[in-house]
Each structure stands twice: as C-alpha cells, then as structure tokens.
Short mmCIF file of N, CA and C in Angstrom, two decimals:
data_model
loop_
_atom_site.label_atom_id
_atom_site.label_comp_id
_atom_site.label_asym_id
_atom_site.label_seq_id
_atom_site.Cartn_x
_atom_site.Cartn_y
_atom_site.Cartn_z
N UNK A 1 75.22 132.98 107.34
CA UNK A 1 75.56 133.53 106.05
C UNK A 1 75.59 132.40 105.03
N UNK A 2 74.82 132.41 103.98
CA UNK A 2 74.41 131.30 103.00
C UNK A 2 74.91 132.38 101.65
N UNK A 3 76.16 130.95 100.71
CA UNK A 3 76.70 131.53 99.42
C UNK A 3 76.23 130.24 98.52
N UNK A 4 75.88 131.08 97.85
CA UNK A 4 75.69 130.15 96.62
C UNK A 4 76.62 129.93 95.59
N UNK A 5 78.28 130.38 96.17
CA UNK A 5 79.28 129.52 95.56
C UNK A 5 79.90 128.55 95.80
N UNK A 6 79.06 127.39 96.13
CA UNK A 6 80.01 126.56 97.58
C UNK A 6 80.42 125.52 95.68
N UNK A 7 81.93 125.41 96.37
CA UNK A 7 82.77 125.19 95.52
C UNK A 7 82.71 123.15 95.15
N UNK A 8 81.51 123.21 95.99
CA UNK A 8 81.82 121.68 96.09
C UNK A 8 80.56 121.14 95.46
N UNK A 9 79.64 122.58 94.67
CA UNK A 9 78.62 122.27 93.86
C UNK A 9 78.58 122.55 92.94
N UNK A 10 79.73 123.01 92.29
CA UNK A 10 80.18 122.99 90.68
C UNK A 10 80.42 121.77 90.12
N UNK A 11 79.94 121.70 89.02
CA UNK A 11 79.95 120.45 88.30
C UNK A 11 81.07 120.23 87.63
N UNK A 12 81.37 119.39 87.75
CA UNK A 12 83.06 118.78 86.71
C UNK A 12 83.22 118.78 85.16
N UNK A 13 84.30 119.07 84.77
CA UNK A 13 84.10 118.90 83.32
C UNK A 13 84.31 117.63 83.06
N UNK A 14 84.09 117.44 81.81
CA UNK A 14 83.71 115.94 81.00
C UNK A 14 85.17 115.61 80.96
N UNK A 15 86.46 116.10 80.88
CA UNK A 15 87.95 115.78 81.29
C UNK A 15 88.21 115.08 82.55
N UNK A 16 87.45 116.15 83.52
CA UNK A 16 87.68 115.56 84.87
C UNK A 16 86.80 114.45 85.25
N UNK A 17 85.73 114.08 85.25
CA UNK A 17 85.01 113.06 85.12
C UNK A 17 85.84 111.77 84.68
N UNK A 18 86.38 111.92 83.54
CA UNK A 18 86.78 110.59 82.90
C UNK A 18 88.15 110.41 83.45
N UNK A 19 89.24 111.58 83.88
CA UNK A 19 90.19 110.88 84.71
C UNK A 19 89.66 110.46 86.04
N UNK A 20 88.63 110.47 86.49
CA UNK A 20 88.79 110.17 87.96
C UNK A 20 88.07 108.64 87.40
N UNK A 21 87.50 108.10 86.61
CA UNK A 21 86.65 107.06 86.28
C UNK A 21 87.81 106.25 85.80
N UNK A 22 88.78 106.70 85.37
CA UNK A 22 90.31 106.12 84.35
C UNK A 22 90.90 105.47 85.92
N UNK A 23 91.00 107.01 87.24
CA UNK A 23 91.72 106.40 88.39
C UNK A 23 90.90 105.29 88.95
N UNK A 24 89.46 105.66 88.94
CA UNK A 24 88.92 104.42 89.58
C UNK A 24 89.06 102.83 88.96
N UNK A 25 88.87 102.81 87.80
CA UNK A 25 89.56 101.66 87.16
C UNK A 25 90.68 101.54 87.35
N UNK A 26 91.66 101.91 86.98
CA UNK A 26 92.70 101.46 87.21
C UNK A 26 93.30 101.22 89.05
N UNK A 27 92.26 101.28 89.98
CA UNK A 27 92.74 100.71 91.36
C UNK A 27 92.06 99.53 91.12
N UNK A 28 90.56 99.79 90.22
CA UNK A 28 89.96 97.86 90.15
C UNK A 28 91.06 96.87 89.80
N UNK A 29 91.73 97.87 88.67
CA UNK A 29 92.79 96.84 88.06
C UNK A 29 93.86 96.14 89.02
N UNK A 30 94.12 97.33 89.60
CA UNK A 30 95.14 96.93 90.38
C UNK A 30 94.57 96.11 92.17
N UNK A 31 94.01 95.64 91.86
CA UNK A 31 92.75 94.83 92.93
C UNK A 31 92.73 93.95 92.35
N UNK A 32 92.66 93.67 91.11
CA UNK A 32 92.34 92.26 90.50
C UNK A 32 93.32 91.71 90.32
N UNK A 33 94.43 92.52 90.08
CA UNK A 33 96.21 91.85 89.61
C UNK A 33 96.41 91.26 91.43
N UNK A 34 95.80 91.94 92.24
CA UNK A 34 96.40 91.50 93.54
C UNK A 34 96.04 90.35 94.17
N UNK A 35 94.58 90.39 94.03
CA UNK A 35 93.47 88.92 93.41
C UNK A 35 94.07 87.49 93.43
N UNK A 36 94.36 88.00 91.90
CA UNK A 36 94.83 86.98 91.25
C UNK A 36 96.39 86.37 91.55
N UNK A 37 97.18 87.76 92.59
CA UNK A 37 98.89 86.83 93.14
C UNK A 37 98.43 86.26 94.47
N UNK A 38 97.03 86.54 95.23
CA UNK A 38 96.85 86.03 96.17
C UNK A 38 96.35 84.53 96.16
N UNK A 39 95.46 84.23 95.16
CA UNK A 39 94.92 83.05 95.13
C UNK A 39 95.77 82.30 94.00
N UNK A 40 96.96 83.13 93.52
CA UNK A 40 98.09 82.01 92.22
C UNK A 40 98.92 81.30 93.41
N UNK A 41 99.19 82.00 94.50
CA UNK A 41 100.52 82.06 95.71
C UNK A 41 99.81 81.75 97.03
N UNK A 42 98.52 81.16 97.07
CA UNK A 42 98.23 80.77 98.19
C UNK A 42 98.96 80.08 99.15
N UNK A 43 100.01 79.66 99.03
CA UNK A 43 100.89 79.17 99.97
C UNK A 43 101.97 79.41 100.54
N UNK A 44 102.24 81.07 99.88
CA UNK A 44 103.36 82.20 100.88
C UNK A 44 102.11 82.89 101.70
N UNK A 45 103.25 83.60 102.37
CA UNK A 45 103.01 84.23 103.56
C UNK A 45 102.50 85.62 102.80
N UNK A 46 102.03 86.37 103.78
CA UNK A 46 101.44 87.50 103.44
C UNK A 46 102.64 88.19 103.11
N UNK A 47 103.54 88.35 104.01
CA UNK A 47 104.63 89.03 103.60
C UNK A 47 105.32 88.78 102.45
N UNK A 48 105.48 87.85 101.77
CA UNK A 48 106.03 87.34 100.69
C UNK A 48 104.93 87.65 99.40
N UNK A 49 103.91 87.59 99.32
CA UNK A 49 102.48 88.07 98.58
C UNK A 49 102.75 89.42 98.04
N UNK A 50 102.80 90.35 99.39
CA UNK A 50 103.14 91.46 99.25
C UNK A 50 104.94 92.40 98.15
N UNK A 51 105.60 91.08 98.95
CA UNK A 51 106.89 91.69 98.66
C UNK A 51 106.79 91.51 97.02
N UNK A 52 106.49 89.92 96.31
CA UNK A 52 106.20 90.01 95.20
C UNK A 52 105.05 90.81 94.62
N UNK A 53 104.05 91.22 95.14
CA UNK A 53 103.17 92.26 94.31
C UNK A 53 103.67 93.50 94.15
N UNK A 54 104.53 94.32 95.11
CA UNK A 54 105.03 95.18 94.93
C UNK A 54 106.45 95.16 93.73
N UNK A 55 106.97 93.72 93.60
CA UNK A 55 108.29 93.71 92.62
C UNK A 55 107.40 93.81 91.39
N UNK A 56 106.21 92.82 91.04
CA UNK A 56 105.76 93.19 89.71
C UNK A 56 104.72 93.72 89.63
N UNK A 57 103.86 94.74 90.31
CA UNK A 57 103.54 96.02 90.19
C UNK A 57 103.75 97.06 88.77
N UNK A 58 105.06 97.26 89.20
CA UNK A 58 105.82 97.84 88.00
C UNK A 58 105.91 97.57 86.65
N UNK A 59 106.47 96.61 86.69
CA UNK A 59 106.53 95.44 85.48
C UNK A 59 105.07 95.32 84.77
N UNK A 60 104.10 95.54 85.99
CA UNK A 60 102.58 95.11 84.81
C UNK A 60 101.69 96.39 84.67
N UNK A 61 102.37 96.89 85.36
CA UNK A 61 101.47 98.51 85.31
C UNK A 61 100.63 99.50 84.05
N UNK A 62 101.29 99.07 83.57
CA UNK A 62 100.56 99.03 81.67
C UNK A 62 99.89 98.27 81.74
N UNK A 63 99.27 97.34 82.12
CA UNK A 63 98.37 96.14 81.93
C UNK A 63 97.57 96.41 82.51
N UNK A 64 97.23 97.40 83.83
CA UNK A 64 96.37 98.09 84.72
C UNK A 64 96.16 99.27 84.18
N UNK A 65 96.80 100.45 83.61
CA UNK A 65 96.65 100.82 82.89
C UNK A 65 95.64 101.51 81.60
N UNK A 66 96.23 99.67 80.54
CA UNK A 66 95.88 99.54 79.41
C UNK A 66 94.44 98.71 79.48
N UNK A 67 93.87 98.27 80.85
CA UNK A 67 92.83 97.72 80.59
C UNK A 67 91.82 98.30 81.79
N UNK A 68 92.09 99.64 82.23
CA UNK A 68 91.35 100.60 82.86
C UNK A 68 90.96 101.60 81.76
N UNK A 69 91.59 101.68 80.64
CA UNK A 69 91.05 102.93 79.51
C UNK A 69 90.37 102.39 79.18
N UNK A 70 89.28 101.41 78.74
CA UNK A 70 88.25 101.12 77.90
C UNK A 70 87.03 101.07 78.90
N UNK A 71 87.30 100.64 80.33
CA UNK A 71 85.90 100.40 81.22
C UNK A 71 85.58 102.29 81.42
N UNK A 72 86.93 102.96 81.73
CA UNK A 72 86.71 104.24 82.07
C UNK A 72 85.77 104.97 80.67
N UNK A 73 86.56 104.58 79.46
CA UNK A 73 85.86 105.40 78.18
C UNK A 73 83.88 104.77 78.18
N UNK A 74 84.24 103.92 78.84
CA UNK A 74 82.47 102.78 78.25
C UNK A 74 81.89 104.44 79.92
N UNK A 75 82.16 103.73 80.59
CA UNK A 75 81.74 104.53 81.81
C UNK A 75 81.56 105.85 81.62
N UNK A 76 82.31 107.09 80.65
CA UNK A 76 81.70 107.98 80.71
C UNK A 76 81.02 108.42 80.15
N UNK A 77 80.36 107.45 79.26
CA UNK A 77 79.47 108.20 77.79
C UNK A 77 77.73 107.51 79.03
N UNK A 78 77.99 106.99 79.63
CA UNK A 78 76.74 106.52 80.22
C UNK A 78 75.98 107.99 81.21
N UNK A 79 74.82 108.05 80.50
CA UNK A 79 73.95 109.62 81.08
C UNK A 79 72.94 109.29 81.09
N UNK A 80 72.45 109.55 82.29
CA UNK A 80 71.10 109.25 82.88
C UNK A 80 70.76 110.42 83.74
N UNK A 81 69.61 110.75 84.05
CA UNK A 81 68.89 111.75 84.82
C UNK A 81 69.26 111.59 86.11
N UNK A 82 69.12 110.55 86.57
CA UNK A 82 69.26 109.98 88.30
C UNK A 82 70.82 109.88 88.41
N UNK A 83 71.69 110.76 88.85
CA UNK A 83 73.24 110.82 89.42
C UNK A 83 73.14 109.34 90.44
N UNK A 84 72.65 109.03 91.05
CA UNK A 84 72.87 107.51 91.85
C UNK A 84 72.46 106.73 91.26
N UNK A 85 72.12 106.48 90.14
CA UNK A 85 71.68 105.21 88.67
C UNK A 85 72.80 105.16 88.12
N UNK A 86 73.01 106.58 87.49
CA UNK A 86 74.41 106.94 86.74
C UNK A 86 75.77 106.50 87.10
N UNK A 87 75.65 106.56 88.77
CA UNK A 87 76.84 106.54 89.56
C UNK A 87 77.24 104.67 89.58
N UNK A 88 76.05 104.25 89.85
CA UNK A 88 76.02 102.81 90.53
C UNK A 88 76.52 102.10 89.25
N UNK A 89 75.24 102.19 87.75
CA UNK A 89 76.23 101.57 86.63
C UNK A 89 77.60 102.55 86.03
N UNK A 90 78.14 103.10 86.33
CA UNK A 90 79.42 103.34 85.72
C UNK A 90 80.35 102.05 86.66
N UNK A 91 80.21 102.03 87.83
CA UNK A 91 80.93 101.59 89.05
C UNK A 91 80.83 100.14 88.58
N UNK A 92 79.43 99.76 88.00
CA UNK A 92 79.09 98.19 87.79
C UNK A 92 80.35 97.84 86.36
N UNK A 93 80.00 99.35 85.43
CA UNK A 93 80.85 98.86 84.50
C UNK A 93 82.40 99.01 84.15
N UNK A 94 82.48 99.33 85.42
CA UNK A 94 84.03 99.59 85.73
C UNK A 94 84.61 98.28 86.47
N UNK A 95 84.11 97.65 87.26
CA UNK A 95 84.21 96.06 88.10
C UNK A 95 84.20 95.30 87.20
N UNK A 96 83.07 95.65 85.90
CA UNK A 96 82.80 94.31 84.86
C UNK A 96 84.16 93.98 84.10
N UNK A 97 84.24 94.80 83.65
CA UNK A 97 85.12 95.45 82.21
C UNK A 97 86.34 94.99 83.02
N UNK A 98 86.88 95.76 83.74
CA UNK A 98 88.13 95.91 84.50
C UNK A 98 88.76 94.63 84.72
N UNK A 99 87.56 93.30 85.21
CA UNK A 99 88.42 92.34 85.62
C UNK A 99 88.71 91.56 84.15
N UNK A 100 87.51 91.73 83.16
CA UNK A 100 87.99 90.94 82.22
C UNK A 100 88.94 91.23 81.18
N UNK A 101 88.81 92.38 80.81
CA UNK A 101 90.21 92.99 80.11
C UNK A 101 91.58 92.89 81.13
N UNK A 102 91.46 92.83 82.32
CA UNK A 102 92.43 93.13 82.66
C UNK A 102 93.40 91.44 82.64
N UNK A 103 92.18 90.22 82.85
CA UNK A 103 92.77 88.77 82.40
C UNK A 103 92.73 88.87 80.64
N UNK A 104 92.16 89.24 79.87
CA UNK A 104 92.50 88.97 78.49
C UNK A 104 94.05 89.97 78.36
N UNK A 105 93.69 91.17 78.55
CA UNK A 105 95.54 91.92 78.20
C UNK A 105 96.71 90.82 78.61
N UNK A 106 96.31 90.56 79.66
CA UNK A 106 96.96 89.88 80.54
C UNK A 106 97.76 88.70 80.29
N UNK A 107 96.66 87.68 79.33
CA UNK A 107 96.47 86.81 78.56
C UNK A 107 97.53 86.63 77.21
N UNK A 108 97.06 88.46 76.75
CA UNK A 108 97.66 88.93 75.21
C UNK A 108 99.44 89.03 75.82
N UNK A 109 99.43 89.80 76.50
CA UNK A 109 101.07 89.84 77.44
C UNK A 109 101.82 88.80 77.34
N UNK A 110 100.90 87.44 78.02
CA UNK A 110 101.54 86.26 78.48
C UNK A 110 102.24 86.57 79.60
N UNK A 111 102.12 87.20 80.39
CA UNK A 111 102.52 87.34 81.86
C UNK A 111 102.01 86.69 82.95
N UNK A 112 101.99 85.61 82.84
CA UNK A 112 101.49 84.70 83.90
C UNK A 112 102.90 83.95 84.98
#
C-alpha cells in the first residue's frame, strides 16, 4: 500500500527552516566556545574543562546565541536548485560565520 502523504515529504516552512539553521548554529557556537576552553586550559584535566564549561555556559549563552543569528539569517536566504549544494553551503556558512562572530562578540563582551 503506497500513500502519497508520507509526512516526511512535506516541505518546511521558511520559519522552520531558519530555526533549525539558528539551532544548528548555535551548537557551532557552542563547539567553538568549547574549542576555545579546551586549548585556553590545556593543562586541566578533562574533568575540570568540563566542570568549568558547564559553570560558564550560562554566563555566555547570549554570545552563542547572539552570534548564531546572523550565520543562520545569511544561511537562509541562500536558494539554489540542487538541495545538496544548498545544504553543503548553508553548513559552510554556518562553520564560517559562527566561529568568527562568535570570537569578535566575544571580543565586544570582553569575556576572556
């Protein structure tokens, strides 16, 4: 028995698209903040890495955030015919964007 409502071939709206591109940035972000306490703190322990990434997590979470909305907004206006062209540069410009806004905010903060 073949339906041609399979629910997993409806296309997304242009809302949903851009929060899931907002969530995907903002885990780059939060990859790069982790990055950057791993190779600032190279000389604790993993456990200690951790315990402090999780204390300021919080504390910078706007900064992950605030510098996942601009790679996500660049990322969804990009339209191309080929969905795996489309897919690959949003992803490129979500890695790009993400790490460097996320050291300039970062920068602007002074949270080092």
């Amino acid at each position: 028995m073949e339906t041609n409502n399979w629910p997993l071939k409806k296309e997304m709206s242009r809302k949903a698209k851009f929060f899931v591109l907002w969530g995907g940035a903002f885990v780059a972000s939060v990859i790069v903040y982790f990055i950057e306490l791993v190779t600032g703190y190279s000389n604790f322990s993993i456990r200690e890495i951790l315990w402090l990434f999780f204390q300021t997590i919080l504390r910078n979470i706007d900064i992950c955030l605030i510098s996942a909305l601009i790679p996500a907004t660049i990322a969804s206006l990009i339209k191309i015919n080929n969905k795996k062209i489309q897919i690959a540069l949003q992803i490129t410009v979500i890695l790009i964007f993400s790490y460097f806004l996320f050291k300039f905010i970062r920068a602007l903060y002074g949270t080092y």
